[in-house]
PDB file of C-alpha atoms in Angstrom:
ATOM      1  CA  UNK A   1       0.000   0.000   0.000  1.00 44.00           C
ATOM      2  CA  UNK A   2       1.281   3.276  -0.816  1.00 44.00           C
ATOM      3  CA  UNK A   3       1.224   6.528   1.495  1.00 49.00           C
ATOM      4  CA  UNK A   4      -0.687   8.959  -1.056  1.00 55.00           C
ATOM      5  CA  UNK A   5      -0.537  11.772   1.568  1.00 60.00           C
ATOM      6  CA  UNK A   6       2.670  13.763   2.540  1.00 76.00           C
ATOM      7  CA  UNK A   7       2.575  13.189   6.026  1.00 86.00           C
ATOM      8  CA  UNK A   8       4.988  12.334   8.380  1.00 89.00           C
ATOM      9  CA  UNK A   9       4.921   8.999  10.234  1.00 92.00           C
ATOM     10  CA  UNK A  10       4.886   8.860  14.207  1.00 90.00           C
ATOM     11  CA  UNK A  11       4.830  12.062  14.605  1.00 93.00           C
ATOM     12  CA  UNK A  12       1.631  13.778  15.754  1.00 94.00           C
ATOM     13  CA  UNK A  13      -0.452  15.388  12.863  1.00 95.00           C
ATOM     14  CA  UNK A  14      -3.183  17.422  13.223  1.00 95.00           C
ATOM     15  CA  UNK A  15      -6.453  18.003  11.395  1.00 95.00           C
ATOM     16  CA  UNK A  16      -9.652  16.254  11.162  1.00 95.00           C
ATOM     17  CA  UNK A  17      -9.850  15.949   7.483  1.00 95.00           C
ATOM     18  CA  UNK A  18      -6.395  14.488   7.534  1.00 95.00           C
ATOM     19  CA  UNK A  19      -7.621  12.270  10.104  1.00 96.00           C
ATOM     20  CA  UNK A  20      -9.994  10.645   8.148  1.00 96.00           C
ATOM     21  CA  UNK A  21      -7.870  10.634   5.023  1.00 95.00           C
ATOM     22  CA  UNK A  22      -5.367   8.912   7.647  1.00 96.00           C
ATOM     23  CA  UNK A  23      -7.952   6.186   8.378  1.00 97.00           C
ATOM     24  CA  UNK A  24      -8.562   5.427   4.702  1.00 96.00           C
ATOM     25  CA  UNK A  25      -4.899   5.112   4.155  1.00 96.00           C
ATOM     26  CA  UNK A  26      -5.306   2.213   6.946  1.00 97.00           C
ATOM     27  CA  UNK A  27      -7.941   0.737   5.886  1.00 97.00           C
ATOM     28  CA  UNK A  28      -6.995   0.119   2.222  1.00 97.00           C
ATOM     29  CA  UNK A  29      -3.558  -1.281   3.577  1.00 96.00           C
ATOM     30  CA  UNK A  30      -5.460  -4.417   5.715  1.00 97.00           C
ATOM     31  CA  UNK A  31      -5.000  -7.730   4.202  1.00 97.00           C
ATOM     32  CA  UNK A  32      -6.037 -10.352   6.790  1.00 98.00           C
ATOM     33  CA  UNK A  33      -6.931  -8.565  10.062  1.00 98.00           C
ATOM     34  CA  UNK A  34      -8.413  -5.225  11.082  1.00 98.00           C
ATOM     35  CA  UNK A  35      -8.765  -4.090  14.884  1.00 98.00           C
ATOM     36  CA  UNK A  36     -10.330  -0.788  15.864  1.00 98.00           C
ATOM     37  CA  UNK A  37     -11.087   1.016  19.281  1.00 98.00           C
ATOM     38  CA  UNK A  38     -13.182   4.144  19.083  1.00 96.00           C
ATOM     39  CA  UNK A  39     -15.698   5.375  21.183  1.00 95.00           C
ATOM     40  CA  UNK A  40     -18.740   5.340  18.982  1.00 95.00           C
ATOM     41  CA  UNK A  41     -17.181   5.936  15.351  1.00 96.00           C
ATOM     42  CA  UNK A  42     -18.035   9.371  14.867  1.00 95.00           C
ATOM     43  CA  UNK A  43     -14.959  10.599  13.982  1.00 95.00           C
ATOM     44  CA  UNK A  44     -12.590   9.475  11.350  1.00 94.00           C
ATOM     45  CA  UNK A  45     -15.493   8.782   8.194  1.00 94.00           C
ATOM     46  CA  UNK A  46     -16.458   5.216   9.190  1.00 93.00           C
ATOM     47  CA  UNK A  47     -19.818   6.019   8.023  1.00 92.00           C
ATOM     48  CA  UNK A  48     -18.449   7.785   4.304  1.00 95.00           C
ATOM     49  CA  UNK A  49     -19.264   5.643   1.179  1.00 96.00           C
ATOM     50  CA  UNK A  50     -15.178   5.661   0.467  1.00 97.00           C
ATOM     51  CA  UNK A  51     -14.783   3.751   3.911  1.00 97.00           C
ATOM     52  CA  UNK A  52     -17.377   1.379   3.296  1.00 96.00           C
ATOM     53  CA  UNK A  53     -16.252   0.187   0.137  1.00 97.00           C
ATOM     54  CA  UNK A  54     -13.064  -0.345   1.590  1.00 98.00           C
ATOM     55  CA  UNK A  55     -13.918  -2.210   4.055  1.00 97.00           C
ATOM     56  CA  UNK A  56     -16.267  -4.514   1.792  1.00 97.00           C
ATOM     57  CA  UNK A  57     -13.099  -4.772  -0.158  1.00 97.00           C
ATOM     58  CA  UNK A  58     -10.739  -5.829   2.576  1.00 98.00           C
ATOM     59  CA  UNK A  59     -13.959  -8.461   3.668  1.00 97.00           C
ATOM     60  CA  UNK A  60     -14.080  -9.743  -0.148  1.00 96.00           C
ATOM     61  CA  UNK A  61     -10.633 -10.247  -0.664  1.00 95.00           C
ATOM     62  CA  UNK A  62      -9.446 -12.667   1.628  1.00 95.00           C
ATOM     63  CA  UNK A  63     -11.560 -15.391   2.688  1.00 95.00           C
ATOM     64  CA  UNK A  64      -9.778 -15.479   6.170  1.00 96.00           C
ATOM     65  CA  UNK A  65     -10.449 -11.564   6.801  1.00 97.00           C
ATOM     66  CA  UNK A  66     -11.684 -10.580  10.074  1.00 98.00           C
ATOM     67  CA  UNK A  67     -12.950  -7.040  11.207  1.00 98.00           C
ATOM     68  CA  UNK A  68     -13.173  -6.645  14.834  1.00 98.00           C
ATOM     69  CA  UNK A  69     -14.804  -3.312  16.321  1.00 97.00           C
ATOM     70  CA  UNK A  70     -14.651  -2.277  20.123  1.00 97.00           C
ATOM     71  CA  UNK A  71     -16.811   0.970  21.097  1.00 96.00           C
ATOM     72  CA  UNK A  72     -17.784   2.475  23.854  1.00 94.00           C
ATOM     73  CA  UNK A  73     -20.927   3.345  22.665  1.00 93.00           C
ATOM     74  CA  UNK A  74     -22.903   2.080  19.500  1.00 93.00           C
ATOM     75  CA  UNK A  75     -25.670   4.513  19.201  1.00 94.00           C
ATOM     76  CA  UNK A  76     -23.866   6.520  16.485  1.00 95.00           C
ATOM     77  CA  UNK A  77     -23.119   3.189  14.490  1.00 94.00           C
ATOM     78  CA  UNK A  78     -26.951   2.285  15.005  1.00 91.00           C
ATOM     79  CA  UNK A  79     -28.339   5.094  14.081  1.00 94.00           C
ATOM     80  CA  UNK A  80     -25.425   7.225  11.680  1.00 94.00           C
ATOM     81  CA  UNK A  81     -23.655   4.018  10.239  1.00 94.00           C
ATOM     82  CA  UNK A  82     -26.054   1.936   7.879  1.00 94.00           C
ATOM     83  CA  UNK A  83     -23.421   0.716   5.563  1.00 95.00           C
ATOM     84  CA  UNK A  84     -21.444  -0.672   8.165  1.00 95.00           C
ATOM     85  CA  UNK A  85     -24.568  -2.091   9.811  1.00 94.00           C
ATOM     86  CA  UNK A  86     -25.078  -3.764   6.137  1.00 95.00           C
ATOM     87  CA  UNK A  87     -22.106  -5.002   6.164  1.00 96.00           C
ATOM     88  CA  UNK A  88     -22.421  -6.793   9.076  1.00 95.00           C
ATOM     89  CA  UNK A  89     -25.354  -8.331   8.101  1.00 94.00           C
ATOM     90  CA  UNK A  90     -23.437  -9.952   4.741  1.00 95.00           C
ATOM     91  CA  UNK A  91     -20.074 -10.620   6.631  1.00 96.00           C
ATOM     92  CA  UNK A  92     -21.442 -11.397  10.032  1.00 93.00           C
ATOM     93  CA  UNK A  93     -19.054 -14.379  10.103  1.00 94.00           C
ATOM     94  CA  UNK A  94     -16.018 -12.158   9.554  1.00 97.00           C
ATOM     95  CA  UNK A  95     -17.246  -9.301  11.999  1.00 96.00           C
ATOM     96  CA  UNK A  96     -17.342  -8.973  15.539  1.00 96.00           C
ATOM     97  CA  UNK A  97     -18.515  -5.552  16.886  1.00 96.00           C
ATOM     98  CA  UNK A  98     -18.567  -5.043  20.886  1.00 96.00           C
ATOM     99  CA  UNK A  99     -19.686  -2.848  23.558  1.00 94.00           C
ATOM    100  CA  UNK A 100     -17.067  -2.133  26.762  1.00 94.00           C
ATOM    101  CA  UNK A 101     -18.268  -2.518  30.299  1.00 91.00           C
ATOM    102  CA  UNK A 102     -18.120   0.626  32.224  1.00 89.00           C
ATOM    103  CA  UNK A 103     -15.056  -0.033  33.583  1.00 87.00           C
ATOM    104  CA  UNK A 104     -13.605   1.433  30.307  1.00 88.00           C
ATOM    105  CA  UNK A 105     -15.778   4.370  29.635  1.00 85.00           C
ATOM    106  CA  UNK A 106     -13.174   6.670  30.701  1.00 87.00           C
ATOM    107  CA  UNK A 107     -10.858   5.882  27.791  1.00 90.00           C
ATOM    108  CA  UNK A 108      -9.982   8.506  25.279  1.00 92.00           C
ATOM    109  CA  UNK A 109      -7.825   7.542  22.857  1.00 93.00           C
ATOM    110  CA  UNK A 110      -8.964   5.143  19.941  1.00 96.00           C
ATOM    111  CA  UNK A 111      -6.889   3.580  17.191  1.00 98.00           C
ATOM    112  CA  UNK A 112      -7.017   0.900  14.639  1.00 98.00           C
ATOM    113  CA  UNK A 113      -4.299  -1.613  14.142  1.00 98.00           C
ATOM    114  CA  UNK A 114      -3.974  -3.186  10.317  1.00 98.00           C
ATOM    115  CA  UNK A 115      -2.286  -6.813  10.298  1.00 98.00           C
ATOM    116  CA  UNK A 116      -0.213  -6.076  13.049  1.00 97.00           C
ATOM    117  CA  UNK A 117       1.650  -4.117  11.201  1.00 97.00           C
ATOM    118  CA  UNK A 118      -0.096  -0.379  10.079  1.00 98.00           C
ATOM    119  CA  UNK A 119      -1.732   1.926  12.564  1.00 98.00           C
ATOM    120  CA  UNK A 120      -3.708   5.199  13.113  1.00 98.00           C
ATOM    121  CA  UNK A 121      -3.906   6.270  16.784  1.00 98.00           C
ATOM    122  CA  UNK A 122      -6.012   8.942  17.723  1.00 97.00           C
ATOM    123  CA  UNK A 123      -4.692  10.212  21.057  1.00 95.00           C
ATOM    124  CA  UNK A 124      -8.057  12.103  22.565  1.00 94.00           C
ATOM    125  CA  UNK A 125     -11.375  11.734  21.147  1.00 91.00           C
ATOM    126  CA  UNK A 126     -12.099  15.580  21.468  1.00 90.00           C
ATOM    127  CA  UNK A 127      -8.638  16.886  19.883  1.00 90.00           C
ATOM    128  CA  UNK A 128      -7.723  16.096  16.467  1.00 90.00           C
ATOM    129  CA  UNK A 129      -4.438  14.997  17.397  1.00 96.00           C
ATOM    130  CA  UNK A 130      -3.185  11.741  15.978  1.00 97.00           C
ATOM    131  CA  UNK A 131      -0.231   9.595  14.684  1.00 97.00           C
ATOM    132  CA  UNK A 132      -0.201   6.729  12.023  1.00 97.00           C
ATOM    133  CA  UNK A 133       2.903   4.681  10.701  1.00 96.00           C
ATOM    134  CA  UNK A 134       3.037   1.839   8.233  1.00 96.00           C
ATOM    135  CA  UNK A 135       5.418  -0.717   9.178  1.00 96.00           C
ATOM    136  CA  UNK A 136       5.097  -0.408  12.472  1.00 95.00           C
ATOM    137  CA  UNK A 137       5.530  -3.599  14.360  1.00 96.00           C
ATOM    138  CA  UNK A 138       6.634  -2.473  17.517  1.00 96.00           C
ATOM    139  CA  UNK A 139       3.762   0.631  18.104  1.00 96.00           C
ATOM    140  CA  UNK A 140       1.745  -2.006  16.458  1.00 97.00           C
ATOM    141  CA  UNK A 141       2.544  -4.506  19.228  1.00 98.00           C
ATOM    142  CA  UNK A 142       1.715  -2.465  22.129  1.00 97.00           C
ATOM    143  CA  UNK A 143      -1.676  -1.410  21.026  1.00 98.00           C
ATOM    144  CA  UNK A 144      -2.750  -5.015  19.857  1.00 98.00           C
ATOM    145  CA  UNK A 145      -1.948  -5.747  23.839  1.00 97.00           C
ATOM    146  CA  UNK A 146      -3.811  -2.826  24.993  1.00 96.00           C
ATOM    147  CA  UNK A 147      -7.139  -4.096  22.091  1.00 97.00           C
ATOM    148  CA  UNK A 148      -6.874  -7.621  23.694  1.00 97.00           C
ATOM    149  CA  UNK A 149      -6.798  -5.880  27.266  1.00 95.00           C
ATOM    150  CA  UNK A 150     -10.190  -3.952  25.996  1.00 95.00           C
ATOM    151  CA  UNK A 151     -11.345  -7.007  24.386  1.00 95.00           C
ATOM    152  CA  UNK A 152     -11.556  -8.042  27.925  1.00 94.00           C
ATOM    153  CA  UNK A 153     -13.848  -5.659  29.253  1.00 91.00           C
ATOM    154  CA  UNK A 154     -16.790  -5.779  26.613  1.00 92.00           C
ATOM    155  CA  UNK A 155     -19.963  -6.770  27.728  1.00 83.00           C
ATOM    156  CA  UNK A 156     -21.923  -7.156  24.769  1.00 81.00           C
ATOM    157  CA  UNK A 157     -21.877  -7.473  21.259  1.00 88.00           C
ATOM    158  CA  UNK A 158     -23.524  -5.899  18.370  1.00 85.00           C
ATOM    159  CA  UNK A 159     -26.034  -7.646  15.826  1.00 79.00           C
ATOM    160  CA  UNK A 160     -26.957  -6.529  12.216  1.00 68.00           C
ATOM    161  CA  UNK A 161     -30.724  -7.601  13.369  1.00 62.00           C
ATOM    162  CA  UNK A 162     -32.753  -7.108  16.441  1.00 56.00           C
ATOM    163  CA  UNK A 163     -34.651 -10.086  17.665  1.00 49.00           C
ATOM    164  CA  UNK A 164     -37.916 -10.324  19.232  1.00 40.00           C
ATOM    165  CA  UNK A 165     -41.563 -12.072  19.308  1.00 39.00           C
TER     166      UNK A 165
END
């Protein structure tokens, strides 16, 4: 995958439009595995057409792809996120989308790791402050520990249907 944008890796960047250009740039580069932390996916263009296809692309490719989502709150993916909700619903097999426990609320930061190996991490939800690097095992390393320590504290997780009588 090539960088397309000028920016500099590991160092912090700022911008919101760069942010989600940032998270495209990580997206496109996943070929097997694709972990993400946010708090409810607001930020960063997980709802945008241009991330959607993406991901459907990354979930088409490989037949041992896996997507796996931890927010803090999944209102705005309910409600502001139908494509990803869609895509649930086709790759529901390859996607696993949880809720934390409150013990976790309080965390600000989010990132996304990219087969262990590219990352974006956003270092407070309400500042548009972030680094990314590609190639990155050992950054890469230490926030796959810190996903599987989150991992930990989910509670529930998120269908593509609701169920009832």
């Amino acid at each position: 995958m090539t960088n397309d944008l000028t920016l500099p890796q590991n160092e912090i960047i700022v911008g919101e439009q760069l942010y989600s250009e940032t998270i495209s740039i990580i997206l496109a580069s996943a070929q097997q595995e694709l972990r993400v932390f946010d708090q409810d996916l607001s930020r960063g263009g997980f709802h945008s057409k241009k991330n959607s296809e993406l991901l459907q692309r990354f979930l088409n490719t490989n037949p041992n792809s896996r997507l796996t989502i931890i927010l803090q709150g999944t209102e705005f993916l309910k409600k502001e996120c139908p494509r990803l909700t869609n895509l649930l619903q086709v790759y529901g097999h390859k996607i696993t989308i949880y809720e934390t426990n409150q013990s976790v609320k309080h965390a600000k930061d989010c990132f996304i790791v990219a087969d262990s190996q590219h990352y974006i991490k956003r270092i407070h939800i309400d500042q548009t402050r972030f680094k990314y690097g590609l190639s990155e095992v050992a950054t890469t390393n230490t926030l796959n520990t810190r996903f599987n320590e989150l991992l930990e504290e989910t509670q529930d997780t998120v269908t593509a249907t609701t169920l009832g009588l």
